[in-house]
Structure formats: C-alpha cells, structure tokens
C-alpha cells in the first residue's frame, strides 16, 4: 500500500473528551487514507468507540480537530457526517426491532416519489444491498425475527446504503459467524480498492493481522502509535495496548474432575435433536458450531428459558424438568446470555444493582434488600476482572462495551453457581480482560464448578476447555478433547463436511 | 479510598441525585406554595391546608398503587372505575346487613381479587396488552357499578366506621390523610427495601433480563395490578365515607388519569423502571395545590384541566432536557 504518497481522507488529531470525571480521550488521534483498512485497537475503555462516534458527529469532542480532505469540520452532526459520506456501524445495536429490515436500512432517508414513500423502491434497493452482502434476508421481514448475527449484518447494510467514502465499524464482527465475517471482509476489500477509507475496531488479533493494512493503538484514551501491519507482529501490538507483555492468552489449570453435574439424555426441543451430554464437576465443556447450529438453543434449554420437549435431564443425579430460569437458578445453574443489552443488563441501572440482580432475584418476595447486597455481589463478582469505571454507582450504559460484559459475568459469578453457562462470554472483551475472566473462571472450576461455554472463537475454546462438543443442525456431531482439537478439525465438523464424505 | 471517604461520597451523591430527581417539580411546588401564600390570604389557613390534604388523599392512595404499575412498565386505566365499583359494593354489603368493618375488608379484598386475577391474569398469563385490558375493565367495572346500583347513590351515613375512614379525625388529623401517609410509607418501603420492589424495577427496566436472572415476571405483573386494585379499594372506602354515599355515576371519574399525571410528574415514565413513591407524593401535592389555588383565585374550575395538562407537558419537557 502506498498510503504515504496520498493525502489523508479524514483525520482527527489532539482529540480530548471527558464525561464528568472520566477522561475518555486525551490527545487521541486517527488518520485514515483513502483505500486503506485501518484497525483501531486498545483495551476495553481505552476510547475507541468514543473516537469513532466523534468522527461520525454523534458527539462533539471537547478539544481537537477533525478534517475531511484537508477541510476542517466544525460542529459536525450525524446528518452532516452522513451527507459528507461518513458512515458508522456502532457497537451497540441501533435497529428498531419493530420495523422491517428495509425500513431500518433507509430509516430517516426513505426514498420518495412525489412526496410519498415508495415502498417498492425501498425494498428493491434494500434487496440490492443485502445481495451485495450475500444475505438471504427478506427486506420485508421485521428485524425482531432475526438473530443477533443477522441483525449485525443489517446494521452493516444500513451503513453501506449511502455508499460512504469513510466507513467506521465498531466491533462489527463480534457477533458474526465465520462465513459472514469472510463475506464482510471480502466486501471491505472491494471498497478499499474503490478508494474508501475504512476503520474498524476488533479485539480479534487474527482478524486484524489478516485484513488490516495499518493499526492505530489507543491506551487510556491516549494515542500510542500507528503501525504498518506488514512490518509488525501481534506481540508488539498487544504490548502497545496493555503496556506490558502478555505471555499466554489463557490459563488452563489441570483440575481433577468430579462426578457428573449435568447429564442430558436424548433431549430434544425446537432446533435441538436428541442431545446426549455430560458435564462433570470441575470440567469446562466448549460448544462450537455455526450460528444457528443450536449452541445458544442448548444453553437456553439448560437455563430454563425454553422447556425441553423430550428426553431426560439430570442435575446432580436427580431427574429434573426445568420449568423456568428461576427454577434453573434454584438448581444452581447460572447463565450469561448472548445479548448483553437486550437480555442481560438493565442499562440505566448502576453497576452495583446489575451485579446484584441474580442474587436479589434468588430471595423470597418480601426479603429485605439494601444496597449492601448489591455491593457485596459486585465486590465478589468483579474480583479479578478489573472493571473500568469511575464509580460503580454510574449507569452501566456509560461503560464501554467490554466493561459491560464484565459486569454481566460478574453478576453470575456473584451467585457462585454450581454450573455456569456462558454464551459468547468474551464478545467485545479485550485480550487482557479475557485473560482475567478465564483466570477467574478457572479458579472457580477448581472449586468444583462446571462450565459450558459457547463461542465462535475456536482458538479460545481450544485454549480454555477440557472438551469441545461440536453442534451441527441441532445435533452433537463431535466430542473432542481440547488437547487433540485443532481449529481445522472443529471447522470441519461445524460445517457439516463430514456428511459430504459419508454420502 | 477509606470507608469514611466512601460513605461521604455516597451521601453527597445521593443528595445530588435526590436534588436532580426532584429539583424540577419539587422547586415548582415550593414556588407555587410561596406564590399562593403571598397572593391568597386564605391559602395558609389550617382549614384550607387540611382540606387540600383530605380531599386529595383518595387520589394519592390510587396513585401509590399506580406507581407500582407504571414502574413495571404498565398502566392501569381501571383505577377510577374500580373505586366507583368498590363504593357500590360496599354500600350493597352494608345495606344487606354485613357489619361495617367486615364490609370494608371484603370490599378491599374483592377489588384486589378483580385487579390481580382479571387485569393481572389477562396481562401476565394471557399475554394481552395492558392498555386494552385495563381500558376494557374501565368500561366494564363502571358498567357493573351502574348495574348493581341501578345508577342510584346509596347512603352510607349510618355506618360510623365508614364515615370515620372517610372523614374522621385521629390525634387531631383527618383519618384519610393519616391513612394515605401510612400507605405511602408502606409503598415506599416495599419499593425501596424489598426483593419484590426491586423486581418491579427490574421488570420495568428490562423484562427479559429480569426473567433470565430468575425473577418470576408473571407473578410480579399479577402483583402490581393486584396492588393497584387494592389501593383503589381503599380509595373507594375513603371516598364513600367522605361523600357519605356511594356514587356509581360520578365517583372517581377520571381518577386514573389524574393519578397517572401525578405519578408521571413525580419522575416515573411510561418506559418503566424509574420513579418512586416519594416522587408520586410530590406530584399529587403539586396537582392538589394547583387546583386549590385555582379555586381560591376564583378562576373557573374549568381551567383546572388546562393547567394540569400544561404542567405535565412542562415537567416532561424539563425531564427530557435534563436527561441530555
Ligand atoms: N456516555 C458516557 N458517560 C460516561 N462515561 C462514558 C460515556 N461513554 C464512554 N464513557 C467512558 O469513556 C471511556 C472510553 O469508552 P469507550 O466506549 O470509547 O471505550 P472502548 O475503547 O470502545 O472500549 P470497548 O473495547 O470496551 O468497547 C470509558 O471509561 C467509558 O466508561
Ligand atoms: Mg467500544
């Protein structure tokens, strides 16, 4: 790439932004050239999202300068940014679930003919953009009917609808499966060739190394540096981000496994077909599979969100039919759902209250509740997790995405469950924090807790689990000890390739 | 940070949040009271103040129940009709020879049952929209009050306990005011310091998150509609006692709307998860003092609706600005 020979397309320099006592950005900078894919990196709460929202005009910087093609932009608003060709996919979902896909894509700028919205035009153009992303989604479908991953793709489609010159993606891939991620990066490569300046935030190092041309690192809101990735290795980036060297990403202690904690025998429900599995005390079981393969559905069945239709389930050897999440929790099962904003946190509550919710929910109806319970839950749950907050009484909505995730995990750790179910627990969590979370979890596992983790990050599963179950179309198709697992093997089973061989 | 630091920052912050939460309506209430004290010589008279409190204790009790519902992200439009039906039911029981105290208890129980089972049941277990259910119940209960009573008021003058609840005096204070304050304190404590209260906030704040965290959302919904109806039942006794008769046609007409206005003025919002009974008390006081001021100033009482509406919009606009 010959970025240096061109003029930058968009620049932000000397950016400072504070929220009350929190300094989110302090002398931050980002310089994007046309025709490059630029990774924006940093730990949770380092200011990446804040910087992107400032570039997109969603909030003003306290001080600093933004230029587009050499022209300074003052008092940028989202509408103006869009008009200038700056599009953003933000970290938090923005779609309104009551509207259709097409309506969402063109929200606020529906094409009109003679003053009337032309729905045919909306759906035709939406279909065009969706096709470009290789999405088989009906533009007339309501967003509420889509999975989290599909919604994310619609968010991206929405950003692309304007044919932007500058495309800013904030953790756009964190809820995508591998196939969608590949499609997205192929599309980004095409946009790059057409001269678009693209910035993306991601905590997945492999993704960054593979697809980005350059990377800018922020730490504690400050600009640390920009590197050409063809001349940098990932350890350099990690140490720029965390200010120290991370030796290994995961800890996996050898734990003597106890007796069976959970056993499922030919359990079926909805997409799940005849599931047989066992989780022992002190064991970490991974669930791999594509989006829609039944990983989340399986966890939801155990967590009591959906009732099983057939088969048998045993918790601590006792046969159970779990009726509700409350029932599951009474059996000692904790659950961290995939969608932290929609199903996990009460966004306007403080960190304390959120951390205390599962503990409080387990009490009798008229049991007394004071802030002391919340604080104790917070202290216990966040132990070792390093939540970055100016004050745990602040609303959890004010935290960066990765820190919100830590609060949600803390909520479940606070009840010391016997069996903990984690659905994509490290989505949006930075490398250092992943290490913290898994260190904390492995301490609990040594105390006899059983763990099930569903994740799309195969490397992570191999690193932390004892055993990995691969799901394909609602069935467990492979049960592989992590020591023998490889990403290729897991991908092979997850994709259903074994069926082709058998046929 | 030392423990002393923590407790200090916590007390200053909670003071700051309290100020922020009530600054708008609370300051307006103080200003209104000052203004009326200066301009209306009768305003600060003991009788006038007691009159304000006594006549509005019915609205306050209804608003306490409604606060639970609104915080859980619902609405109960049947409160006014429930109050009217409660009055008719009470009068029926009394005239058919049931003792006064048992009749009072039965009335409150019957209201609670109707609210929990019909409103709460249909909404929580039937999956019906709260607006539709309680709108239907608003019509239905008022209709039932008319059918049972034939639309004719029944005097309850002869039953002392009912008169006492509605118009009596205890320790120099009107009984309905004392009752209202006790119910307000009870509601505040339940909301603030019990697991149930916390679940109401959780259900209103994020229903799915609450359910997945182990809260029985359906039970919470049934309970809040039951509480709202129980409060309406108490209002019914208080109102019947004060009017010395049941008034099937005119009793508590529009009570649900003025109570809802007071709850919203007090900082709760239809998006749920926020508000508290303290705010509701301020909201009720504000509307009551405003109405009283309008009467004292000799302005036709038709203006009351306009004033209430304008105040509500102003308060919510203020809230929006503050949230930014
Ligand atoms: N609206 C807000 N109010 C208060 N503090 C905020 C607000 N938005 C962001 N912050 C704070 O600013 C800092 C930077 O947040 P930001 O969301 O930019 O981090 P990030 O780098 O995107 O992190 P992540 O990787 O977790 O998404 C954090 O400490 C966060 O708590
Ligand atoms: Mg972020």
mmCIF file of N, CA and C in Angstrom, chain B residues 111-188:
data_model
loop_
_atom_site.group_PDB
_atom_site.id
_atom_site.type_symbol
_atom_site.label_atom_id
_atom_site.label_comp_id
_atom_site.label_asym_id
_atom_site.label_seq_id
_atom_site.Cartn_x
_atom_site.Cartn_y
_atom_site.Cartn_z
ATOM 1 N N UNK B 111 -61.809 -6.005 45.406
ATOM 2 C CA UNK B 111 -61.095 -5.193 44.414
ATOM 3 C C UNK B 111 -59.745 -5.826 44.079
ATOM 4 N N UNK B 112 -59.014 -6.227 45.115
ATOM 5 C CA UNK B 112 -57.698 -6.823 44.894
ATOM 6 C C UNK B 112 -57.819 -8.061 44.004
ATOM 7 N N UNK B 113 -58.831 -8.854 44.309
ATOM 8 C CA UNK B 113 -59.037 -10.074 43.549
ATOM 9 C C UNK B 113 -59.297 -9.751 42.074
ATOM 10 N N UNK B 114 -60.209 -8.803 41.839
ATOM 11 C CA UNK B 114 -60.513 -8.424 40.457
ATOM 12 C C UNK B 114 -59.260 -7.929 39.736
ATOM 13 N N UNK B 115 -58.502 -7.075 40.398
ATOM 14 C CA UNK B 115 -57.316 -6.498 39.763
ATOM 15 C C UNK B 115 -56.268 -7.553 39.475
ATOM 16 N N UNK B 116 -56.011 -8.417 40.483
ATOM 17 C CA UNK B 116 -54.957 -9.413 40.300
ATOM 18 C C UNK B 116 -55.370 -10.450 39.263
ATOM 19 N N UNK B 117 -56.602 -10.947 39.400
ATOM 20 C CA UNK B 117 -56.996 -12.069 38.549
ATOM 21 C C UNK B 117 -57.348 -11.615 37.135
ATOM 22 N N UNK B 118 -58.194 -10.588 37.040
ATOM 23 C CA UNK B 118 -58.621 -10.207 35.691
ATOM 24 C C UNK B 118 -57.555 -9.360 35.003
ATOM 25 N N UNK B 119 -57.206 -8.214 35.597
ATOM 26 C CA UNK B 119 -56.178 -7.380 34.957
ATOM 27 C C UNK B 119 -54.846 -8.126 34.878
ATOM 28 N N UNK B 120 -54.346 -8.509 36.038
ATOM 29 C CA UNK B 120 -53.027 -9.141 36.092
ATOM 30 C C UNK B 120 -53.003 -10.455 35.336
ATOM 31 N N UNK B 121 -54.020 -11.272 35.538
ATOM 32 C CA UNK B 121 -54.051 -12.583 34.884
ATOM 33 C C UNK B 121 -54.045 -12.460 33.375
ATOM 34 N N UNK B 122 -54.936 -11.600 32.855
ATOM 35 C CA UNK B 122 -55.009 -11.467 31.400
ATOM 36 C C UNK B 122 -53.707 -10.906 30.837
ATOM 37 N N UNK B 123 -53.127 -9.959 31.552
ATOM 38 C CA UNK B 123 -51.912 -9.320 31.034
ATOM 39 C C UNK B 123 -50.710 -10.267 31.158
ATOM 40 N N UNK B 124 -50.533 -10.863 32.342
ATOM 41 C CA UNK B 124 -49.330 -11.675 32.559
ATOM 42 C C UNK B 124 -49.443 -13.046 31.907
ATOM 43 N N UNK B 125 -50.547 -13.728 32.139
ATOM 44 C CA UNK B 125 -50.637 -15.098 31.642
ATOM 45 C C UNK B 125 -51.323 -15.176 30.286
ATOM 46 N N UNK B 126 -52.271 -14.239 30.021
ATOM 47 C CA UNK B 126 -52.957 -14.275 28.732
ATOM 48 C C UNK B 126 -52.174 -13.576 27.642
ATOM 49 N N UNK B 127 -51.188 -12.785 28.040
ATOM 50 C CA UNK B 127 -50.380 -12.087 27.049
ATOM 51 C C UNK B 127 -51.101 -10.932 26.374
ATOM 52 N N UNK B 128 -52.200 -10.443 26.990
ATOM 53 C CA UNK B 128 -52.909 -9.311 26.395
ATOM 54 C C UNK B 128 -52.176 -8.011 26.696
ATOM 55 N N UNK B 129 -52.410 -7.032 25.846
ATOM 56 C CA UNK B 129 -51.815 -5.719 26.057
ATOM 57 C C UNK B 129 -52.477 -5.036 27.251
ATOM 58 N N UNK B 130 -51.645 -4.418 28.111
ATOM 59 C CA UNK B 130 -52.200 -3.837 29.341
ATOM 60 C C UNK B 130 -53.184 -2.716 29.049
ATOM 61 N N UNK B 131 -52.923 -2.008 27.966
ATOM 62 C CA UNK B 131 -53.778 -0.878 27.626
ATOM 63 C C UNK B 131 -55.187 -1.374 27.298
ATOM 64 N N UNK B 132 -55.241 -2.407 26.469
ATOM 65 C CA UNK B 132 -56.526 -2.969 26.054
ATOM 66 C C UNK B 132 -57.281 -3.529 27.254
ATOM 67 N N UNK B 133 -56.579 -4.315 28.061
ATOM 68 C CA UNK B 133 -57.242 -4.977 29.192
ATOM 69 C C UNK B 133 -57.803 -3.950 30.168
ATOM 70 N N UNK B 134 -56.970 -2.975 30.550
ATOM 71 C CA UNK B 134 -57.451 -2.070 31.591
ATOM 72 C C UNK B 134 -58.447 -1.057 31.026
ATOM 73 N N UNK B 135 -58.359 -0.776 29.728
ATOM 74 C CA UNK B 135 -59.375 0.091 29.114
ATOM 75 C C UNK B 135 -60.723 -0.631 29.129
ATOM 76 N N UNK B 136 -60.702 -1.894 28.770
ATOM 77 C CA UNK B 136 -61.933 -2.682 28.792
ATOM 78 C C UNK B 136 -62.481 -2.756 30.209
ATOM 79 N N UNK B 137 -61.573 -2.963 31.171
ATOM 80 C CA UNK B 137 -62.022 -3.071 32.559
ATOM 81 C C UNK B 137 -62.562 -1.747 33.073
ATOM 82 N N UNK B 138 -62.021 -0.654 32.562
ATOM 83 C CA UNK B 138 -62.519 0.654 32.967
ATOM 84 C C UNK B 138 -64.000 0.768 32.603
ATOM 85 N N UNK B 139 -64.351 0.331 31.392
ATOM 86 C CA UNK B 139 -65.747 0.364 30.945
ATOM 87 C C UNK B 139 -66.575 -0.637 31.742
ATOM 88 N N UNK B 140 -66.007 -1.833 31.847
ATOM 89 C CA UNK B 140 -66.743 -2.931 32.429
ATOM 90 C C UNK B 140 -67.072 -2.701 33.900
ATOM 91 N N UNK B 141 -66.095 -2.218 34.656
ATOM 92 C CA UNK B 141 -66.322 -2.040 36.088
ATOM 93 C C UNK B 141 -67.302 -0.905 36.350
ATOM 94 N N UNK B 142 -67.185 0.157 35.562
ATOM 95 C CA UNK B 142 -68.128 1.265 35.735
ATOM 96 C C UNK B 142 -69.538 0.753 35.403
ATOM 97 N N UNK B 143 -69.620 -0.028 34.337
ATOM 98 C CA UNK B 143 -70.906 -0.617 33.960
ATOM 99 C C UNK B 143 -71.451 -1.478 35.087
ATOM 100 N N UNK B 144 -70.592 -2.285 35.688
ATOM 101 C CA UNK B 144 -71.040 -3.155 36.772
ATOM 102 C C UNK B 144 -71.546 -2.325 37.940
ATOM 103 N N UNK B 145 -70.845 -1.219 38.234
ATOM 104 C CA UNK B 145 -71.282 -0.346 39.326
ATOM 105 C C UNK B 145 -72.693 0.174 39.046
ATOM 106 N N UNK B 146 -72.953 0.543 37.784
ATOM 107 C CA UNK B 146 -74.264 1.075 37.426
ATOM 108 C C UNK B 146 -75.331 -0.007 37.507
ATOM 109 N N UNK B 147 -75.000 -1.209 37.015
ATOM 110 C CA UNK B 147 -75.979 -2.297 37.013
ATOM 111 C C UNK B 147 -76.360 -2.675 38.446
ATOM 112 N N UNK B 148 -75.335 -2.847 39.280
ATOM 113 C CA UNK B 148 -75.603 -3.282 40.657
ATOM 114 C C UNK B 148 -76.451 -2.254 41.397
ATOM 115 N N UNK B 149 -76.145 -0.975 41.177
ATOM 116 C CA UNK B 149 -76.818 0.059 41.958
ATOM 117 C C UNK B 149 -78.005 0.649 41.226
ATOM 118 N N UNK B 150 -78.220 0.207 39.987
ATOM 119 C CA UNK B 150 -79.241 0.844 39.164
ATOM 120 C C UNK B 150 -78.948 2.317 38.936
ATOM 121 N N UNK B 151 -77.715 2.686 39.134
ATOM 122 C CA UNK B 151 -77.327 4.073 38.921
ATOM 123 C C UNK B 151 -77.742 5.002 40.048
ATOM 124 N N UNK B 152 -78.267 4.428 41.146
ATOM 125 C CA UNK B 152 -78.769 5.259 42.235
ATOM 126 C C UNK B 152 -77.756 5.287 43.384
ATOM 127 N N UNK B 153 -77.393 6.460 43.877
ATOM 128 C CA UNK B 153 -76.492 6.524 45.033
ATOM 129 C C UNK B 153 -77.153 5.902 46.260
ATOM 130 N N UNK B 154 -76.333 5.272 47.098
ATOM 131 C CA UNK B 154 -76.858 4.693 48.333
ATOM 132 C C UNK B 154 -76.169 5.357 49.506
ATOM 133 N N UNK B 155 -76.919 5.794 50.466
ATOM 134 C CA UNK B 155 -76.329 6.492 51.612
ATOM 135 C C UNK B 155 -75.617 5.515 52.545
ATOM 136 N N UNK B 156 -74.450 5.905 53.027
ATOM 137 C CA UNK B 156 -73.712 5.075 53.978
ATOM 138 C C UNK B 156 -73.548 5.839 55.281
ATOM 139 N N UNK B 157 -74.384 6.842 55.457
ATOM 140 C CA UNK B 157 -74.260 7.774 56.564
ATOM 141 C C UNK B 157 -74.333 7.083 57.917
ATOM 142 N N UNK B 158 -75.110 5.986 57.970
ATOM 143 C CA UNK B 158 -75.374 5.356 59.263
ATOM 144 C C UNK B 158 -74.226 4.489 59.767
ATOM 145 N N UNK B 159 -73.278 4.222 58.940
ATOM 146 C CA UNK B 159 -72.221 3.310 59.382
ATOM 147 C C UNK B 159 -70.987 4.096 59.809
ATOM 148 N N UNK B 160 -70.782 4.180 61.078
ATOM 149 C CA UNK B 160 -69.723 5.028 61.616
ATOM 150 C C UNK B 160 -68.322 4.688 61.108
ATOM 151 N N UNK B 161 -67.938 3.401 61.092
ATOM 152 C CA UNK B 161 -66.557 3.124 60.643
ATOM 153 C C UNK B 161 -66.281 3.673 59.254
ATOM 154 N N UNK B 162 -67.246 3.588 58.362
ATOM 155 C CA UNK B 162 -67.042 4.096 57.011
ATOM 156 C C UNK B 162 -66.875 5.613 57.050
ATOM 157 N N UNK B 163 -67.715 6.258 57.817
ATOM 158 C CA UNK B 163 -67.598 7.719 57.968
ATOM 159 C C UNK B 163 -66.250 8.077 58.560
ATOM 160 N N UNK B 164 -65.822 7.253 59.530
ATOM 161 C CA UNK B 164 -64.548 7.527 60.204
ATOM 162 C C UNK B 164 -63.388 7.457 59.211
ATOM 163 N N UNK B 165 -63.390 6.416 58.393
ATOM 164 C CA UNK B 165 -62.308 6.270 57.412
ATOM 165 C C UNK B 165 -62.301 7.447 56.448
ATOM 166 N N UNK B 166 -63.483 7.891 56.049
ATOM 167 C CA UNK B 166 -63.539 8.931 55.026
ATOM 168 C C UNK B 166 -63.439 10.333 55.585
ATOM 169 N N UNK B 167 -63.848 10.537 56.825
ATOM 170 C CA UNK B 167 -63.984 11.911 57.275
ATOM 171 C C UNK B 167 -63.654 12.084 58.752
ATOM 172 N N UNK B 168 -63.156 11.033 59.398
ATOM 173 C CA UNK B 168 -62.946 11.103 60.844
ATOM 174 C C UNK B 168 -61.686 11.869 61.203
ATOM 175 N N UNK B 169 -61.454 11.953 62.497
ATOM 176 C CA UNK B 169 -60.272 12.649 62.996
ATOM 177 C C UNK B 169 -59.567 11.740 63.985
ATOM 178 N N UNK B 170 -58.258 11.626 63.851
ATOM 179 C CA UNK B 170 -57.498 10.868 64.833
ATOM 180 C C UNK B 170 -56.281 11.697 65.213
ATOM 181 N N UNK B 171 -56.096 11.869 66.513
ATOM 182 C CA UNK B 171 -54.984 12.677 67.015
ATOM 183 C C UNK B 171 -54.944 14.040 66.345
ATOM 184 N N UNK B 172 -56.097 14.611 66.141
ATOM 185 C CA UNK B 172 -56.169 15.953 65.568
ATOM 186 C C UNK B 172 -55.967 16.008 64.066
ATOM 187 N N UNK B 173 -55.783 14.844 63.434
ATOM 188 C CA UNK B 173 -55.552 14.844 61.991
ATOM 189 C C UNK B 173 -56.677 14.060 61.300
ATOM 190 N N UNK B 174 -57.008 14.448 60.068
ATOM 191 C CA UNK B 174 -58.046 13.708 59.348
ATOM 192 C C UNK B 174 -57.593 12.266 59.122
ATOM 193 N N UNK B 175 -58.485 11.316 59.371
ATOM 194 C CA UNK B 175 -58.151 9.904 59.208
ATOM 195 C C UNK B 175 -57.668 9.577 57.776
ATOM 196 N N UNK B 176 -58.369 10.054 56.736
ATOM 197 C CA UNK B 176 -57.897 9.695 55.380
ATOM 198 C C UNK B 176 -56.471 10.168 55.127
ATOM 199 N N UNK B 177 -56.105 11.309 55.703
ATOM 200 C CA UNK B 177 -54.743 11.810 55.488
ATOM 201 C C UNK B 177 -53.745 10.885 56.176
ATOM 202 N N UNK B 178 -54.083 10.487 57.413
ATOM 203 C CA UNK B 178 -53.191 9.585 58.138
ATOM 204 C C UNK B 178 -53.058 8.259 57.377
ATOM 205 N N UNK B 179 -54.197 7.755 56.916
ATOM 206 C CA UNK B 179 -54.173 6.505 56.150
ATOM 207 C C UNK B 179 -53.308 6.644 54.904
ATOM 208 N N UNK B 180 -53.499 7.746 54.190
ATOM 209 C CA UNK B 180 -52.749 7.963 52.956
ATOM 210 C C UNK B 180 -51.256 7.990 53.243
ATOM 211 N N UNK B 181 -50.887 8.686 54.332
ATOM 212 C CA UNK B 181 -49.463 8.773 54.656
ATOM 213 C C UNK B 181 -48.920 7.382 54.988
ATOM 214 N N UNK B 182 -49.689 6.610 55.780
ATOM 215 C CA UNK B 182 -49.218 5.270 56.134
ATOM 216 C C UNK B 182 -49.065 4.398 54.888
ATOM 217 N N UNK B 183 -50.043 4.467 54.002
ATOM 218 C CA UNK B 183 -49.962 3.661 52.779
ATOM 219 C C UNK B 183 -48.782 4.108 51.928
ATOM 220 N N UNK B 184 -48.569 5.420 51.878
ATOM 221 C CA UNK B 184 -47.433 5.939 51.125
ATOM 222 C C UNK B 184 -46.117 5.417 51.688
ATOM 223 N N UNK B 185 -45.988 5.442 53.003
ATOM 224 C CA UNK B 185 -44.741 4.970 53.622
ATOM 225 C C UNK B 185 -44.552 3.480 53.356
ATOM 226 N N UNK B 186 -45.648 2.736 53.506
ATOM 227 C CA UNK B 186 -45.565 1.299 53.259
ATOM 228 C C UNK B 186 -45.121 1.034 51.807
ATOM 229 N N UNK B 187 -45.767 1.732 50.872
ATOM 230 C CA UNK B 187 -45.418 1.549 49.466
ATOM 231 C C UNK B 187 -43.967 1.907 49.206
ATOM 232 N N UNK B 188 -43.537 3.014 49.791
ATOM 233 C CA UNK B 188 -42.167 3.448 49.593
ATOM 234 C C UNK B 188 -41.197 2.383 50.091
#
